[in-house]
Amino acid sequence: MTLEELLLKYQNHPKLTDLSSAISKPQIKVQVKGFAGSALSFITTVLSQKQSSFHHLLVLNSFEDCQYLANDLENFVPKSRVLLFPSPYKKHKFIEAFDNNHIQQRSEVLD
């Protein structure tokens, strides 16, 4: 099965159609959870293709989860623009230590 065939199966799923119509409403917030593997990547890819005129903001539990999702999205849709907005701190509980790479990434997103 090719990537295009798999994305088409996701695109035609009734739950994903319901989710797509729900997020097309103005100022709607949606929380989805409980996915395994790359399911979130496939769903996000299909939703971004269906709702291409909108910007999508995804908040994940960790920076590593964000990196995995961003990498998947960049591979699934090579022409898409995926931006990460990481925390500027090196460690979650130690706010006095900054990560310069993350600060640079945040600046690029805001430009």
Coordinates of C-alpha atoms in Angstrom, one line a residue:
M1 CA 0.0 0.0 0.0
T2 CA 1.4 3.4 -1.0
L3 CA 1.3 6.5 1.1
E4 CA -1.3 8.1 -1.2
E5 CA -3.6 5.1 -0.8
L6 CA -3.2 5.2 3.0
L7 CA -4.0 8.9 3.1
L8 CA -7.0 8.4 0.9
K9 CA -8.4 5.8 3.4
Y10 CA -7.9 8.3 6.2
Q11 CA -9.5 11.1 4.1
N12 CA -12.6 9.0 3.5
H13 CA -13.1 7.9 7.1
P14 CA -16.4 9.3 8.5
K15 CA -14.9 10.4 11.9
L16 CA -12.3 12.4 10.1
T17 CA -14.9 14.1 8.0
D18 CA -16.8 15.0 11.2
L19 CA -13.6 16.4 12.7
S20 CA -12.8 18.3 9.6
S21 CA -16.3 20.0 9.6
A22 CA -15.9 20.7 13.4
I23 CA -12.6 22.5 13.0
S24 CA -13.8 24.6 10.1
K25 CA -16.1 26.6 12.4
P26 CA -14.6 29.9 13.6
Q27 CA -12.6 29.9 16.9
I28 CA -13.2 26.3 17.6
K29 CA -10.8 24.4 19.9
V30 CA -10.5 20.6 19.5
Q31 CA -8.7 18.1 21.7
V32 CA -7.9 14.7 20.3
K33 CA -6.0 12.0 22.2
G34 CA -5.3 8.3 22.4
F35 CA -3.6 7.8 19.0
A36 CA -0.9 5.2 18.6
G37 CA 2.1 5.3 16.2
S38 CA 1.8 7.7 13.3
A39 CA -2.0 8.0 13.4
L40 CA -1.8 11.6 14.5
S41 CA 0.5 12.3 11.7
F42 CA -1.9 10.9 9.1
I43 CA -4.9 12.6 10.6
T44 CA -3.0 16.0 10.7
T45 CA -1.9 15.6 7.1
V46 CA -5.4 14.9 5.9
L47 CA -6.9 17.7 7.9
S48 CA -4.3 20.2 6.6
Q49 CA -5.0 19.1 3.1
K50 CA -8.8 19.5 3.6
Q51 CA -8.5 22.8 5.5
S52 CA -5.6 24.2 3.5
S53 CA -6.8 27.8 3.8
F54 CA -6.4 27.7 7.6
H55 CA -3.4 27.7 9.9
H56 CA -3.3 24.8 12.3
L57 CA -1.8 25.0 15.8
L58 CA -0.9 21.8 17.5
V59 CA 0.2 21.5 21.1
L60 CA 1.8 18.3 22.1
N61 CA 3.1 16.9 25.4
S62 CA 6.8 17.2 24.7
F63 CA 9.3 18.7 22.3
E64 CA 10.2 15.2 21.1
D65 CA 6.6 14.5 20.2
C66 CA 6.5 17.8 18.3
Q67 CA 9.7 16.9 16.4
Y68 CA 8.4 13.5 15.4
L69 CA 5.1 15.0 14.2
A70 CA 6.9 17.8 12.3
N71 CA 9.2 15.3 10.6
D72 CA 6.3 13.1 9.6
L73 CA 4.4 16.1 8.2
E74 CA 7.4 17.3 6.2
N75 CA 7.8 13.8 4.7
F76 CA 4.0 13.3 4.0
V77 CA 3.5 16.7 2.4
P78 CA 6.9 17.9 1.2
K79 CA 5.5 21.3 0.0
S80 CA 4.0 22.1 3.4
R81 CA 5.4 24.6 5.8
V82 CA 5.8 23.1 9.3
L83 CA 7.1 25.3 12.1
L84 CA 8.1 24.4 15.6
F85 CA 7.8 26.9 18.5
P86 CA 9.8 25.2 21.3
S87 CA 10.2 26.3 24.9
P88 CA 13.2 28.6 25.3
Y89 CA 14.4 26.7 28.4
K90 CA 16.8 23.7 28.5
K91 CA 14.8 21.9 31.1
H92 CA 11.1 22.2 32.0
K93 CA 11.7 23.0 35.7
F94 CA 14.9 25.0 35.4
I95 CA 13.8 28.3 33.9
E96 CA 17.2 30.0 34.4
A97 CA 19.0 27.9 31.7
F98 CA 18.1 28.9 28.2
D99 CA 18.6 26.8 25.0
N100 CA 20.0 29.1 22.3
N101 CA 18.9 26.8 19.5
H102 CA 15.3 26.9 20.7
I103 CA 15.4 30.7 21.0
Q104 CA 16.7 30.9 17.4
Q105 CA 13.8 28.5 16.2
R106 CA 11.3 30.7 18.0
S107 CA 12.6 33.8 16.3
E108 CA 12.4 32.2 12.9
V109 CA 8.8 31.2 13.5
L110 CA 7.9 34.8 14.5
D111 CA 9.6 36.2 11.3

